[in-house]
C-alpha atoms as one frame of an Amber mdcrd trajectory, in Angstrom:
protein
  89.196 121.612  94.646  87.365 118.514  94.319  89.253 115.249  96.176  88.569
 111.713  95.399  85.862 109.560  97.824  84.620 106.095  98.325  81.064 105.108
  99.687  80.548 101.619 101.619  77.213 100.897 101.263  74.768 103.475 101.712
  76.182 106.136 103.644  77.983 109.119 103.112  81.236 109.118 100.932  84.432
 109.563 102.922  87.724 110.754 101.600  89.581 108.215  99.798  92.615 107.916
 101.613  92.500 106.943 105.623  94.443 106.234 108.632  96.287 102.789 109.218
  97.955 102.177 112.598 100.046  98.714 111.943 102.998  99.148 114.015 101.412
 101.991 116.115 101.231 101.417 119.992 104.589  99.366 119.708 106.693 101.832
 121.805 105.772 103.661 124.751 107.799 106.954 123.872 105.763 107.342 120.763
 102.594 107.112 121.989 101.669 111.050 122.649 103.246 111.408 119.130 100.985
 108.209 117.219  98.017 109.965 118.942  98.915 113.625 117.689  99.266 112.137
 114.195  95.741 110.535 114.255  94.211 113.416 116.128  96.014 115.724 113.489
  94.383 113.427 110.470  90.705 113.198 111.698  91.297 117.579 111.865  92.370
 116.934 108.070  89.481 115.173 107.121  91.406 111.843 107.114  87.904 110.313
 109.363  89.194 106.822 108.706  91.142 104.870 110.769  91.508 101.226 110.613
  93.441  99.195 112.907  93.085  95.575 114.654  93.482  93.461 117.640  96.876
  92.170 115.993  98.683  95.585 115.647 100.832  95.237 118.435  98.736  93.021
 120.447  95.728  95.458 121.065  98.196  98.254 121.604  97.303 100.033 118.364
  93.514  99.891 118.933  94.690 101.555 122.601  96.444 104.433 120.655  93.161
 105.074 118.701  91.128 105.082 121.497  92.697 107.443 123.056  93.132 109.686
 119.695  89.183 109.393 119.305  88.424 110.491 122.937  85.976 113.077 122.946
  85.559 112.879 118.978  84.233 109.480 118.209  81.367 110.761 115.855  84.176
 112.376 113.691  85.510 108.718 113.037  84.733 105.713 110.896  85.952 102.957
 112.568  87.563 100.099 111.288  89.283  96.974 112.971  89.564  93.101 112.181
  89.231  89.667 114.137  91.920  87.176 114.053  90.324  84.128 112.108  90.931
  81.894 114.864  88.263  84.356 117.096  85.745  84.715 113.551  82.701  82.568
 114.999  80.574  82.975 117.581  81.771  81.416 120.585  85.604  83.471 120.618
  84.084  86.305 118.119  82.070  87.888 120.405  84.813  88.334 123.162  87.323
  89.397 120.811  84.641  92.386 119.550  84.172  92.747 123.320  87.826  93.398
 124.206  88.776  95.460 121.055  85.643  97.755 121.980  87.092  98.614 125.284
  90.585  99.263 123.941  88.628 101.742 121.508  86.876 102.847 124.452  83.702
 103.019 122.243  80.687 100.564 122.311  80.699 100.480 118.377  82.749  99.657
 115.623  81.258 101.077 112.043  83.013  98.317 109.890  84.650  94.949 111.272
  86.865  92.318 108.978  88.120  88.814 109.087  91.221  89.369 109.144  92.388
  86.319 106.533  90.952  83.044 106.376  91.603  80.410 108.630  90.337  77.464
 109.331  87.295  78.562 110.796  84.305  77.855 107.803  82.984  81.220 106.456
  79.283  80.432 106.911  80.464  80.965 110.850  82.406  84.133 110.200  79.066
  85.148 108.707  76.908  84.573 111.435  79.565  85.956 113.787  79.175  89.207
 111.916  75.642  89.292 112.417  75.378  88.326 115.494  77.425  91.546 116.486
  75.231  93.476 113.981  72.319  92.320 115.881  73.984  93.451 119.155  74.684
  96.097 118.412  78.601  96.445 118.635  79.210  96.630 114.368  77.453  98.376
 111.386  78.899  97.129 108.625  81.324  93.838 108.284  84.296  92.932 105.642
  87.241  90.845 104.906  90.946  90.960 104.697  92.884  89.156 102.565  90.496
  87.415 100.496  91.542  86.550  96.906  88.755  85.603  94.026  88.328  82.630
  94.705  87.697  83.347  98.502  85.614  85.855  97.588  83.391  83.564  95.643
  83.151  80.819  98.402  81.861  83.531 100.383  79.589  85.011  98.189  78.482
  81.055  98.131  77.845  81.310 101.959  74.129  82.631 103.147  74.632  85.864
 104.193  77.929  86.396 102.662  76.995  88.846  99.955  76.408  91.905 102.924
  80.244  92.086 103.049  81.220  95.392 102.806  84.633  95.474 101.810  88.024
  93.873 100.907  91.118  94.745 102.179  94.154  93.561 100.292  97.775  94.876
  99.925  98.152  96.977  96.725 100.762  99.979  95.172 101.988 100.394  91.880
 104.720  97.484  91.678 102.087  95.121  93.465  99.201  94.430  90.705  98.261
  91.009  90.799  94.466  92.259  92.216  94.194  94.069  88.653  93.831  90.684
  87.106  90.805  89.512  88.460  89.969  90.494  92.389  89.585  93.739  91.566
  87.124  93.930  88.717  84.770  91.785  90.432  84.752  93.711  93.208  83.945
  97.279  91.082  81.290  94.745  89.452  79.877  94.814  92.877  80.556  98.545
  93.746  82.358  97.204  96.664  85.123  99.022  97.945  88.788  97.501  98.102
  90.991  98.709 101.187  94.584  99.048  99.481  96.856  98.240 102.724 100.994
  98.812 102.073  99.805 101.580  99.379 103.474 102.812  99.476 105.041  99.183
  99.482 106.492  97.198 102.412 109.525  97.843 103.707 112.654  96.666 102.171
 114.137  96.660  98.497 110.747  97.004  96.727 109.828 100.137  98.578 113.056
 101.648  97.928 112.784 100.796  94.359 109.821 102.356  93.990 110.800 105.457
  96.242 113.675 105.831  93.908 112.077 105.121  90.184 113.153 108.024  87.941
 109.785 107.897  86.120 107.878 108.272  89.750 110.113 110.761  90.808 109.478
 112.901  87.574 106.053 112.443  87.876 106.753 113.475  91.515 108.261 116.490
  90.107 106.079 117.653  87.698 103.235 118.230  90.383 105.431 119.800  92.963
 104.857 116.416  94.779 106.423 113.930  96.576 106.957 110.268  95.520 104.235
 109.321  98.502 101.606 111.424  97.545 101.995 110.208  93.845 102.588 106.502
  94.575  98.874 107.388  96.733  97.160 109.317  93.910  97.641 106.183  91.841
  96.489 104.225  93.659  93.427 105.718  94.772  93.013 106.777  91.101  91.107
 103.459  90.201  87.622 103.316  90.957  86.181 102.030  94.392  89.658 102.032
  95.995  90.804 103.754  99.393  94.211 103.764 100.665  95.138 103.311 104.476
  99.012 104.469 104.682 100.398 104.863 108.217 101.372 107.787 109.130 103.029
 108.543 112.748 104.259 111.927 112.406 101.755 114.837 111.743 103.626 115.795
 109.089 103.106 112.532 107.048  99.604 113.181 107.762  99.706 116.156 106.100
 101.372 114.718 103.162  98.500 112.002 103.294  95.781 114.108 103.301  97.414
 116.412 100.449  97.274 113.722  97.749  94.014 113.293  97.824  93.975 116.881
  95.456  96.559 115.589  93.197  94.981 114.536  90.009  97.130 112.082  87.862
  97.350 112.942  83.729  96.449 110.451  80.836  99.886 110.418  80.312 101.114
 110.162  84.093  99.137 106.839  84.144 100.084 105.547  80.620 104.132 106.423
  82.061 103.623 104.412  85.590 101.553 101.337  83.632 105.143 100.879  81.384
 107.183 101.029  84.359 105.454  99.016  86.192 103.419  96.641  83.986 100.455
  94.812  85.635 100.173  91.050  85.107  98.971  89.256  82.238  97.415  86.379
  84.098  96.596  85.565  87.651  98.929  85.602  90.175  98.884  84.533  93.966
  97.463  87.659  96.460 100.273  89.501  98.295  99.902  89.236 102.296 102.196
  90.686 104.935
């Protein structure tokens, strides 16, 4: 069976749903057990893993490191600069220090993690400044709505980013509108973080949707794997869920063989409608 795959760039395709680590390297007595789940996803073919020197304060980027000991050719790499580090003169040390938490001397695709106040023509020049160093292949963004992505696409430069990686799931559309189009237009991939929802009432309200649990259901499925196949059912999208047990990573890895009906989709789109017109991007 056939699963679903996104290319950055020019090089090989890689399965279309990864590894994220936010909240991973948080607690001590779950570090063996983060680093079994990530170990137990590259085995699955799950090769991504993105992380950043935010998640826990380096910590996660520690817990991959050690998860990619011995196997760091197996992995694409991904991890993301705090805008306040995104020029030159902090970048480089940031790159520096997140490097030796990986304990690797290269990182195959680094973001800006949201814009700050830094301008993005010295983002840019960060980026390739580490490409010419070489400590980065490929660079992205984070967070970045339209209109973002148009100032950079404004910058010299700007048009080699690789990527954008925004919060999307089913009952969070708002990048339908107009982010993501564009972005298809330029056959480059979106990063859907939160592809199961943030915590709290909306994820339970999806989790407990009658329509997504018949769906669920009717492929001998859980709600995760179906609330994943959707999303990762639109062209040029990847989904990084976080997954801390191994068998979550299983789960994970499984939905990338689930193949969503006509009339699946055409059930999800009335139950949860995307919007009309533009709306603000979701952040967390």
């Amino acid at each position: 069976m056939s699963i679903k795959t996104v290319t950055f760039a020019d090089m090989a395709p890689l399965p279309a749903i990864g590894q994220g680590t936010w909240y991973m390297g948080e607690q001590a007595s779950l570090r063996q057990q983060e680093v079994a789940a990530l170990r137990k996803g590259i085995d699955l073919g799950l090769t991504l893993i993105d992380t950043a020197e935010m998640y826990a304060d380096g910590g996660a980027e520690e817990i991959v490191g050690q998860a990619i000991k011995g196997q760091r050719d197996r992995v694409f790499l991904v991890s993301k600069v705090y805008p306040w580090n995104a020029d030159v003169k902090k970048g480089v040390a940031a790159c520096d220090a997140s490097l030796r938490r990986l304990g690797t001397d290269f990182i195959d695709l680094y973001l800006l993690h949201w814009r700050g106040d830094i301008a993005l023509d010295a983002s840019v020049e960060l980026m390739e400044t580490l490409q010419r160093q070489g400590k980065i292949g490929r660079w992205g963004v984070s967070n970045l709505d339209y209109d973002d992505m148009q100032a950079l696409w404004s910058v010299e430069g700007g048009s080699a980013c690789s990527t954008n990686q925004v919060l999307y799931h089913l009952a969070s559309r708002g990048i339908e509108y107009q982010l993501l189009p564009w972005c298809q237009q330029q056959a480059m991939p979106v990063m859907a973080y939160c592809p199961l929802a943030q915590a709290g009432r909306l994820r339970t309200g999806l989790m407990n949707h009658p329509v997504v649990n018949q769906i669920a259901r009717q492929h001998n499925a859980s709600v995760a794997q179906i609330l994943l196949a959707w999303v990762i059912s639109h062209q040029g999208v990847m989904a990084i869920p976080k997954a801390a047990t191994a068998d979550h990573v299983q789960q994970n890895a499984d939905a990338l063989k689930i193949a969503l009906t006509e009339d699946d989709c055409l059930q999800l789109e009335k139950a949860f409608p995307a919007p009309g017109r533009k709306t603000p991007l979701e952040m967390v």
